[in-house]
Short mmCIF file of C-alpha atoms and ligand atoms in Angstrom, two decimals:
data_model
loop_
_atom_site.label_atom_id
_atom_site.label_comp_id
_atom_site.label_asym_id
_atom_site.label_seq_id
_atom_site.Cartn_x
_atom_site.Cartn_y
_atom_site.Cartn_z
CA MET A 1 0.00 0.00 0.00
CA ASN A 2 1.34 3.39 -0.94
CA TYR A 3 -0.55 5.48 1.56
CA LYS A 4 0.37 6.34 5.14
CA ALA A 5 -1.29 8.56 7.72
CA PRO A 6 0.14 12.07 7.28
CA ARG A 7 3.21 12.91 9.41
CA GLY A 8 2.25 13.84 12.95
CA THR A 9 -1.17 12.12 12.78
CA HIS A 10 -2.20 8.71 14.11
CA ASP A 11 -4.84 6.07 13.68
CA ILE A 12 -6.23 5.42 17.14
CA PHE A 13 -7.07 1.78 17.71
CA GLY A 14 -6.64 -1.12 20.14
CA LEU A 15 -5.30 -0.01 23.51
CA ASN A 16 -5.21 3.64 22.51
CA VAL A 17 -8.94 3.70 21.91
CA ILE A 18 -9.43 2.24 25.40
CA ARG A 19 -7.12 4.90 26.84
CA MET A 20 -8.80 7.73 24.94
CA ASN A 21 -12.33 6.63 25.86
CA PHE A 22 -11.34 6.34 29.51
CA LEU A 23 -10.09 9.95 29.57
CA GLU A 24 -13.18 11.26 27.81
CA GLN A 25 -15.51 9.33 30.10
CA LYS A 26 -13.73 10.68 33.20
CA ALA A 27 -13.84 14.19 31.76
CA LYS A 28 -17.59 14.03 31.22
CA GLU A 29 -18.12 12.85 34.80
CA VAL A 30 -15.94 15.55 36.34
CA PHE A 31 -17.31 18.36 34.13
CA MET A 32 -20.85 17.34 35.03
CA ARG A 33 -20.04 17.61 38.75
CA TYR A 34 -18.61 21.10 38.22
CA GLY A 35 -21.70 22.20 36.25
CA PHE A 36 -20.04 22.50 32.82
CA VAL A 37 -22.08 21.55 29.74
CA GLU A 38 -20.77 20.21 26.46
CA ILE A 39 -20.41 22.26 23.30
CA ARG A 40 -19.17 21.05 19.90
CA THR A 41 -17.85 23.53 17.40
CA PRO A 42 -16.66 22.99 13.80
CA MET A 43 -13.16 21.68 13.16
CA PHE A 44 -12.48 24.58 10.85
CA GLU A 45 -13.25 28.28 11.16
CA GLU A 46 -12.42 31.47 9.32
CA ALA A 47 -8.64 31.76 9.60
CA ALA A 48 -8.98 35.38 10.74
CA LEU A 49 -10.74 34.24 13.94
CA PHE A 50 -7.54 32.56 15.14
CA THR A 51 -5.18 35.24 13.86
CA ARG A 52 -7.18 37.86 15.71
CA SER A 53 -7.71 35.85 18.92
CA LEU A 54 -4.35 34.18 19.41
CA GLY A 55 -2.25 37.10 18.17
CA GLN A 56 -0.25 37.71 14.97
CA ALA A 57 3.13 37.27 16.63
CA THR A 58 2.46 33.88 18.23
CA ASP A 59 4.05 30.59 17.16
CA ILE A 60 0.66 29.13 16.30
CA VAL A 61 -0.35 31.96 13.97
CA GLU A 62 3.12 32.51 12.47
CA LYS A 63 4.08 28.91 11.84
CA GLN A 64 1.55 26.29 12.84
CA MET A 65 -1.86 26.90 11.30
CA TYR A 66 -3.29 24.66 8.61
CA ILE A 67 -4.82 27.29 6.34
CA PHE A 68 -6.69 26.55 3.14
CA GLU A 69 -9.05 28.17 0.69
CA ASP A 70 -12.40 26.60 -0.13
CA ARG A 71 -13.94 26.65 -3.61
CA LYS A 72 -15.34 30.13 -3.00
CA LYS A 73 -11.85 31.34 -1.99
CA ARG A 74 -12.78 31.74 1.66
CA LYS A 75 -9.68 31.56 3.87
CA LEU A 76 -10.28 28.85 6.47
CA ALA A 77 -8.12 27.19 9.11
CA LEU A 78 -8.27 23.84 10.91
CA ARG A 79 -8.72 24.79 14.56
CA PRO A 80 -5.38 24.89 16.41
CA GLU A 81 -7.15 25.22 19.80
CA GLY A 82 -10.66 25.55 21.24
CA THR A 83 -10.86 28.87 23.07
CA ALA A 84 -11.27 31.09 19.98
CA SER A 85 -13.94 28.79 18.51
CA LEU A 86 -15.89 28.67 21.77
CA THR A 87 -15.74 32.41 22.14
CA ARG A 88 -16.97 32.81 18.55
CA ALA A 89 -19.88 30.42 19.27
CA PHE A 90 -20.64 32.17 22.56
CA ILE A 91 -21.02 35.48 20.71
CA GLU A 92 -22.70 34.09 17.59
CA HIS A 93 -25.50 32.54 19.64
CA ARG A 94 -25.81 35.75 21.67
CA MET A 95 -24.96 33.96 24.89
CA ASP A 96 -23.03 37.07 25.90
CA ILE A 97 -26.55 38.52 26.39
CA SER A 98 -28.81 35.53 27.12
CA ASN A 99 -26.47 33.30 29.13
CA PRO A 100 -23.56 35.42 30.31
CA PHE A 101 -22.57 32.86 32.97
CA GLY A 102 -22.02 30.00 30.55
CA LYS A 103 -19.73 27.15 31.63
CA PHE A 104 -18.79 24.89 28.71
CA PHE A 105 -16.54 21.94 28.02
CA TYR A 106 -15.28 20.47 24.77
CA ILE A 107 -13.46 17.38 23.57
CA GLY A 108 -11.93 17.14 20.14
CA GLU A 109 -9.18 17.19 17.58
CA MET A 110 -6.87 20.19 17.19
CA PHE A 111 -4.32 20.78 14.42
CA ARG A 112 -0.92 22.42 14.58
CA TYR A 113 1.93 22.15 12.12
CA GLU A 114 4.64 21.29 14.66
CA ARG A 115 7.73 19.11 14.55
CA PRO A 116 6.31 15.75 15.68
CA GLN A 117 7.84 13.99 18.71
CA ALA A 118 6.53 12.04 21.72
CA GLY A 119 3.59 14.03 23.08
CA ARG A 120 3.63 16.55 20.24
CA TYR A 121 1.59 15.87 17.13
CA ARG A 122 0.06 17.67 14.18
CA GLN A 123 -3.38 16.30 14.95
CA PHE A 124 -4.01 15.84 18.66
CA HIS A 125 -6.92 15.88 21.10
CA GLN A 126 -7.77 18.46 23.71
CA ILE A 127 -10.24 18.26 26.56
CA GLY A 128 -10.99 21.78 27.69
CA ALA A 129 -13.36 24.05 29.58
CA GLU A 130 -14.25 27.72 29.31
CA SER A 131 -16.15 29.67 31.96
CA PHE A 132 -17.69 32.94 30.76
CA GLY A 133 -19.08 35.89 32.69
CA ASN A 134 -17.39 35.58 36.07
CA SER A 135 -14.54 37.97 36.82
CA ALA A 136 -14.27 36.92 40.48
CA PRO A 137 -11.10 35.14 41.69
CA ALA A 138 -13.34 32.15 42.50
CA ALA A 139 -13.76 31.48 38.75
CA ASP A 140 -9.97 31.30 38.27
CA ALA A 141 -9.60 29.08 41.33
CA GLU A 142 -12.44 26.84 40.14
CA ILE A 143 -10.81 26.31 36.73
CA ILE A 144 -7.41 25.47 38.27
CA ILE A 145 -8.94 23.06 40.80
CA LEU A 146 -11.11 21.50 38.08
CA ALA A 147 -8.06 20.93 35.85
CA GLN A 148 -6.20 19.32 38.75
CA ASP A 149 -9.18 17.14 39.74
CA LEU A 150 -9.57 16.03 36.16
CA LEU A 151 -5.93 14.96 35.83
CA VAL A 152 -6.04 13.15 39.18
CA SER A 153 -9.29 11.36 38.23
CA MET A 154 -7.55 10.23 35.03
CA GLY A 155 -4.81 8.62 37.10
CA VAL A 156 -2.02 11.20 36.66
CA LYS A 157 0.38 11.18 39.60
CA GLU A 158 2.81 13.85 40.81
CA ILE A 159 1.23 16.89 39.24
CA LYS A 160 2.77 20.30 39.73
CA THR A 161 0.76 23.46 39.06
CA HIS A 162 2.60 26.63 38.05
CA ILE A 163 0.63 29.87 38.26
CA ASN A 164 1.38 33.49 37.44
CA SER A 165 -0.42 36.77 36.85
CA LEU A 166 0.23 38.69 33.64
CA GLY A 167 -1.69 41.73 34.92
CA CYS A 168 -4.26 43.83 33.10
CA LYS A 169 -3.76 46.14 30.08
CA LYS A 170 -2.50 48.89 32.39
CA CYS A 171 0.23 46.83 34.09
CA ARG A 172 1.15 45.17 30.80
CA PHE A 173 1.85 48.57 29.19
CA PHE A 174 4.62 49.39 31.70
CA PHE A 175 5.95 45.84 31.73
CA ARG A 176 6.16 45.90 27.94
CA GLU A 177 8.19 49.13 27.99
CA ALA A 178 10.58 47.65 30.54
CA LEU A 179 10.95 44.49 28.45
CA VAL A 180 11.71 46.41 25.24
CA GLU A 181 14.35 48.43 27.04
CA TYR A 182 15.89 45.29 28.52
CA PHE A 183 15.86 43.24 25.30
CA ASN A 184 17.44 46.13 23.38
CA SER A 185 20.39 45.81 25.74
CA VAL A 186 20.83 42.07 25.01
CA GLN A 187 23.41 41.28 22.32
CA GLY A 188 22.88 38.75 19.53
CA LEU A 189 19.11 38.10 19.67
CA CYS A 190 17.86 35.40 17.28
CA LEU A 191 15.89 36.41 14.16
CA ASP A 192 12.51 35.49 15.69
CA CYS A 193 13.25 37.62 18.76
CA ILE A 194 14.29 40.61 16.66
CA LYS A 195 11.09 40.28 14.61
CA ARG A 196 8.89 40.00 17.69
CA LEU A 197 10.53 42.69 19.78
CA ASP A 198 8.36 45.39 18.26
CA LYS A 199 5.13 43.49 17.83
CA ASN A 200 5.07 41.49 21.03
CA PRO A 201 8.07 41.61 23.38
CA LEU A 202 6.37 39.20 25.83
CA ARG A 203 6.89 36.41 23.31
CA LEU A 204 10.66 36.73 23.72
CA LEU A 205 10.31 35.29 27.22
CA ASP A 206 9.26 32.02 25.57
CA CYS A 207 12.18 31.88 23.13
CA LYS A 208 13.72 28.41 23.09
CA ILE A 209 16.98 29.77 21.58
CA ASP A 210 17.75 32.92 23.54
CA PHE A 211 16.21 32.11 26.93
CA TYR A 212 19.57 31.56 28.63
CA LYS A 213 20.60 35.16 27.80
CA PHE A 214 17.70 36.63 29.75
CA ASN A 215 18.94 36.28 33.33
CA LYS A 216 18.13 39.79 34.40
CA VAL A 217 14.87 40.16 32.53
CA PRO A 218 12.24 42.31 34.34
CA ARG A 219 9.58 40.33 36.19
CA ILE A 220 5.85 41.05 35.73
CA SER A 221 5.28 40.92 39.51
CA SER A 222 7.13 44.24 39.88
CA TYR A 223 4.68 45.86 37.43
CA LEU A 224 1.33 44.59 38.71
CA CYS A 225 -1.14 47.32 39.74
CA ASN A 226 -2.75 47.04 43.18
CA ASP A 227 -5.97 45.55 41.78
CA CYS A 228 -4.11 42.82 39.92
CA LYS A 229 -1.91 42.09 42.96
CA ASP A 230 -4.98 41.78 45.22
CA ASN A 231 -6.72 39.60 42.65
CA PHE A 232 -3.73 37.23 42.45
CA THR A 233 -3.53 37.05 46.27
CA LEU A 234 -7.25 36.21 46.54
CA ILE A 235 -6.95 33.42 43.98
CA GLN A 236 -4.05 31.93 45.93
CA GLU A 237 -6.03 32.12 49.18
CA LEU A 238 -8.90 30.20 47.55
CA LEU A 239 -6.51 27.59 46.18
CA LYS A 240 -4.93 27.15 49.60
CA SER A 241 -8.29 26.87 51.35
CA ALA A 242 -9.31 24.15 48.88
CA GLY A 243 -6.08 22.27 49.72
CA CYS A 244 -4.77 22.77 46.20
CA ASP A 245 -0.98 22.74 45.70
CA TYR A 246 0.71 25.20 43.35
CA VAL A 247 3.88 27.20 42.87
CA VAL A 248 4.09 30.80 41.69
CA ASP A 249 6.26 30.80 38.57
CA GLU A 250 7.13 34.31 37.48
CA LYS A 251 8.60 33.07 34.23
CA LEU A 252 5.31 31.65 33.05
CA VAL A 253 3.88 33.81 30.23
CA ARG A 254 2.12 31.29 27.88
CA GLY A 255 2.29 31.32 24.11
CA LEU A 256 -1.05 32.96 23.28
CA ASP A 257 -1.86 36.66 23.33
CA TYR A 258 -5.40 36.61 24.70
CA TYR A 259 -4.45 36.06 28.34
CA THR A 260 -5.00 38.70 31.04
CA ARG A 261 -4.09 38.24 34.71
CA THR A 262 -4.04 34.55 35.70
CA VAL A 263 -2.13 31.99 33.66
CA PHE A 264 -1.27 28.44 34.70
CA GLU A 265 0.29 25.20 33.52
CA ILE A 266 0.08 21.76 35.08
CA LYS A 267 3.05 19.46 34.62
CA THR A 268 3.97 15.98 35.74
CA ASN A 269 7.27 14.41 36.70
CA THR A 270 6.28 10.99 35.42
CA THR A 271 7.21 11.60 31.75
CA ASP A 272 10.13 13.62 30.52
CA SER A 273 8.83 14.40 27.06
CA GLN A 274 6.47 17.37 26.67
CA ASP A 275 5.62 17.52 30.32
CA THR A 276 2.92 20.22 30.22
CA LEU A 277 -0.30 18.26 30.41
CA ALA A 278 -2.78 21.10 30.83
CA ALA A 279 -2.69 24.86 30.57
CA GLY A 280 -4.96 27.86 30.64
CA GLY A 281 -5.80 31.19 32.13
CA ARG A 282 -8.03 34.24 32.09
CA TYR A 283 -8.87 36.13 28.91
CA ASP A 284 -11.13 39.03 29.88
CA ASN A 285 -10.82 41.01 26.63
CA LEU A 286 -11.33 38.32 24.01
CA VAL A 287 -15.15 38.30 23.82
CA GLU A 288 -15.20 42.07 23.23
CA GLU A 289 -12.22 41.98 20.88
CA ILE A 290 -13.95 39.61 18.50
CA GLY A 291 -17.24 41.49 18.53
CA GLY A 292 -19.20 40.48 21.64
CA GLN A 293 -20.35 42.34 24.70
CA SER A 294 -17.50 42.75 27.19
CA THR A 295 -17.50 39.44 29.13
CA PRO A 296 -14.76 38.12 31.39
CA ALA A 297 -13.67 34.51 30.82
CA VAL A 298 -11.27 31.88 32.08
CA GLY A 299 -10.49 28.37 30.87
CA PHE A 300 -8.00 25.60 30.27
CA ALA A 301 -7.29 22.64 28.02
CA LEU A 302 -5.39 19.41 28.50
CA GLY A 303 -3.72 17.35 25.79
CA SER A 304 -5.20 13.82 25.79
CA GLU A 305 -2.16 12.20 24.15
CA ARG A 306 0.15 13.72 26.76
CA VAL A 307 -2.08 12.52 29.60
CA MET A 308 -2.13 9.04 28.04
CA LEU A 309 1.67 8.98 28.14
CA ALA A 310 1.65 10.00 31.81
CA VAL A 311 -0.84 7.40 33.05
CA GLN A 312 0.03 3.79 33.86
CA ASP A 313 -1.86 1.24 31.77
CA ASN A 314 -3.35 -0.55 34.76
CA VAL A 315 -5.54 2.52 35.35
CA PHE A 316 -7.12 2.05 31.92
CA PHE A 317 -7.50 -1.69 32.38
CA ASP A 318 -9.12 -1.29 35.78
CA SER A 319 -11.75 0.83 34.07
CA LEU A 320 -12.53 -2.08 31.76
CA LYS A 321 -12.86 -4.66 34.50
CA GLN A 322 -16.50 -3.80 35.02
CA TYR A 323 -17.16 -5.34 31.57
CA GLU A 324 -16.63 -9.08 31.41
CA LYS A 325 -15.67 -10.43 27.99
CA ILE A 326 -17.79 -13.44 26.93
CA PHE A 327 -17.13 -15.50 23.83
CA VAL A 328 -19.84 -17.61 22.21
CA ALA A 329 -18.26 -20.59 20.40
CA ILE A 330 -19.64 -23.49 18.37
CA ALA A 331 -18.28 -27.03 18.46
CA ASP A 332 -20.63 -28.01 15.60
CA GLN A 333 -21.27 -25.76 12.61
CA GLU A 334 -25.01 -26.60 12.42
CA LEU A 335 -25.54 -24.84 15.76
CA PHE A 336 -24.42 -21.49 14.35
CA ASN A 337 -27.93 -19.97 14.15
CA GLU A 338 -28.83 -21.02 17.71
CA ALA A 339 -25.50 -19.65 19.01
CA PHE A 340 -26.02 -16.43 17.06
CA SER A 341 -29.50 -15.78 18.47
CA PHE A 342 -28.23 -16.63 21.98
CA ALA A 343 -25.41 -14.08 21.53
CA ILE A 344 -27.93 -11.41 20.51
CA ARG A 345 -30.11 -12.28 23.53
CA ILE A 346 -27.25 -11.83 26.01
CA ILE A 347 -26.00 -8.68 24.26
CA ARG A 348 -29.48 -7.20 24.79
CA LYS A 349 -30.23 -8.53 28.25
CA GLY A 350 -26.92 -9.58 29.80
CA LEU A 351 -26.35 -12.85 31.62
CA LYS A 352 -28.44 -13.56 34.72
CA GLY A 353 -25.46 -13.11 37.04
CA ASN A 354 -23.90 -10.16 35.19
CA LYS A 355 -25.45 -7.46 33.02
CA ASN A 356 -22.12 -5.77 32.20
CA ILE A 357 -20.78 -8.07 29.55
CA SER A 358 -19.11 -7.59 26.25
CA VAL A 359 -19.98 -10.36 23.79
CA PHE A 360 -17.83 -11.81 20.97
CA GLY A 361 -18.67 -14.57 18.46
CA PRO A 362 -19.97 -16.87 17.20
CA ILE A 363 -17.60 -17.23 14.25
CA ASN A 364 -18.51 -19.31 11.22
CA ASN A 365 -16.27 -21.92 9.58
CA LYS A 366 -13.51 -22.06 12.19
CA SER A 367 -12.50 -25.10 14.21
CA LEU A 368 -13.27 -25.01 17.93
CA THR A 369 -9.52 -24.91 18.65
CA ASN A 370 -9.13 -21.80 16.52
CA GLN A 371 -12.14 -20.15 18.12
CA LEU A 372 -10.68 -20.80 21.58
CA LYS A 373 -7.28 -19.44 20.49
CA PHE A 374 -8.98 -16.27 19.34
CA ALA A 375 -10.91 -16.02 22.63
CA ASP A 376 -7.63 -16.33 24.52
CA LYS A 377 -6.02 -13.67 22.39
CA ILE A 378 -8.71 -11.12 23.14
CA GLN A 379 -8.57 -12.08 26.84
CA VAL A 380 -12.04 -13.46 27.21
CA TYR A 381 -13.15 -14.43 30.70
CA LYS A 382 -15.70 -17.12 29.81
CA THR A 383 -16.43 -19.02 26.61
CA ILE A 384 -19.93 -20.46 26.17
CA ILE A 385 -19.70 -23.45 23.84
CA PHE A 386 -22.61 -24.78 21.78
CA ALA A 387 -22.05 -28.55 21.22
CA LYS A 388 -24.53 -31.05 19.71
CA THR A 389 -24.71 -33.58 22.58
CA GLU A 390 -25.25 -31.03 25.34
CA PHE A 391 -27.50 -28.81 23.21
CA LYS A 392 -29.93 -31.74 22.69
CA ASN A 393 -30.49 -31.62 26.47
CA GLY A 394 -30.94 -27.83 26.50
CA LYS A 395 -27.40 -27.35 27.80
CA VAL A 396 -24.17 -25.56 26.85
CA LEU A 397 -20.59 -25.81 28.11
CA ILE A 398 -19.05 -22.93 29.99
CA LYS A 399 -15.28 -22.76 29.87
CA ASN A 400 -13.52 -20.55 32.37
CA MET A 401 -10.58 -19.24 30.33
CA LYS A 402 -8.55 -18.18 33.37
CA ASN A 403 -8.32 -21.60 35.11
CA ASN A 404 -9.25 -23.79 32.13
CA THR A 405 -12.16 -25.53 33.91
CA GLN A 406 -15.40 -26.44 32.19
CA ILE A 407 -18.97 -27.02 33.42
CA GLU A 408 -22.32 -27.81 31.83
CA THR A 409 -25.25 -25.43 32.35
CA LEU A 410 -28.86 -25.28 31.25
CA LEU A 411 -29.33 -22.52 28.65
CA ILE A 412 -32.39 -21.21 30.49
CA ASP A 413 -30.21 -20.54 33.55
CA LEU A 414 -28.00 -18.07 31.64
P1 HAM B 1 -2.05 25.27 24.85
O1 HAM B 1 -1.05 25.43 25.94
O2 HAM B 1 -1.65 25.72 23.50
O3 HAM B 1 -3.35 26.07 25.32
O4 HAM B 1 -2.54 23.77 24.76
C1 HAM B 1 -3.09 23.10 25.88
C2 HAM B 1 -2.56 21.68 25.96
O5 HAM B 1 -2.77 21.02 24.72
C3 HAM B 1 -1.05 21.59 26.19
O6 HAM B 1 -0.73 21.72 27.56
C4 HAM B 1 -0.76 20.19 25.68
O7 HAM B 1 -1.06 19.21 26.67
C5 HAM B 1 -1.73 20.05 24.52
N1 HAM B 1 -1.04 20.29 23.24
C6 HAM B 1 -0.74 21.46 22.67
N2 HAM B 1 -0.11 21.29 21.49
C7 HAM B 1 -0.01 19.95 21.31
C8 HAM B 1 0.52 19.11 20.26
N3 HAM B 1 1.06 19.62 19.16
N4 HAM B 1 0.47 17.77 20.43
C9 HAM B 1 -0.11 17.22 21.54
N5 HAM B 1 -0.63 17.97 22.54
C10 HAM B 1 -0.60 19.30 22.43
C11 HAM B 1 -4.48 26.16 24.59
O8 HAM B 1 -4.72 25.51 23.59
C12 HAM B 1 -5.52 27.10 25.19
N6 HAM B 1 -6.68 27.15 24.29
C13 HAM B 1 -5.92 26.65 26.59
C14 HAM B 1 -6.96 27.55 27.19
C15 HAM B 1 -8.27 27.29 27.29
N7 HAM B 1 -6.73 28.74 27.70
C16 HAM B 1 -7.89 29.26 28.12
N8 HAM B 1 -8.84 28.39 27.86
#
């Protein structure tokens, strides 16, 4: 075959489907408890939505967007993240007026043209939440605690939450001036840094090439206005009172322009590749900037593939244990129809002793030995065998695949 999945994309099957479903199931449970409702937005949007929301001088907009023209020459982009799309939907459906306290979650594919490596792909999945309309520190604290709870419920161990405040427009203005002055004094900046210095000096703090040159770079904390300082203190008090661990990380600036005040990232020590599992923050100006009524907002997203790498497989398997795998086999081909209708009956109604079963078989034209080999391979717990002699007496054989024992049972007892 000449075709392969495009670089940086993956077919998700076998164990990975189990892992992915487990995360999504957990997410739905946790979001429900926190009062977030699901929203699904298109996988592509007008490209300008992302350029405007994320910022011209960000890595995503400069280098990573999949942009294409449709037949009517509209410029569209595969979504690189969910916040801009959700904000667009929030405004389009006039929720900024009818439902200004909307709390939404989303699960889906995102697309970024990045250099693929473990935990970094060109098509990946995010599970995220956005809370609109609440400017109180409690909304920031809720999102951070929710993100932590979600990762813990998914089986991630040793999480570390880094938080910072980027201040409001006012504080940012003075911080920006200080940064420009500082960066102008640094010799030998890389080309990206030189390009960004004018447009968005904050981005230089993220530079993977020059970062080691920035030892004496000004810190945002020295430029926060009193309101922003108080706000950051209140958020920390709420986190502490909820028993939530975090560290203040003054270097944390995030790679997207829409953030105001709180930003955070949650990392784990259990994997060394791409260790940021979840990230987010407040973006109080975005709704207004893209045409809605001024509405504060805060949110986060986690990367499902990164969480999958950080979680031990036994966590996923434990989630499956509630479903017992049953295989329906036939020792004699002429019993296929009876075995088939029995399989359908137990799929619909379960077995008398256990409703949570997952049923495989019967398979036509295979020897019993081959059927049992297959049952073993897919780790079946019990095989129910239809054989002529027993069936005449209304019975089947039940083979316990774990200890290899076999008993006869009346069909009506199953
Ligand atoms: P982000 O930091 O760009 O933020 O992405 C969030 C998470 O998505 C990352 O922490 C990571 O786990 C995962 N991720 C990002 N890029 C990739 C990739 N190429 N391959 C695999 N996983 C990846 C956002 O997207 C913001 N929209 C988060 C947010 C929501 N802020 C406010 N609300």
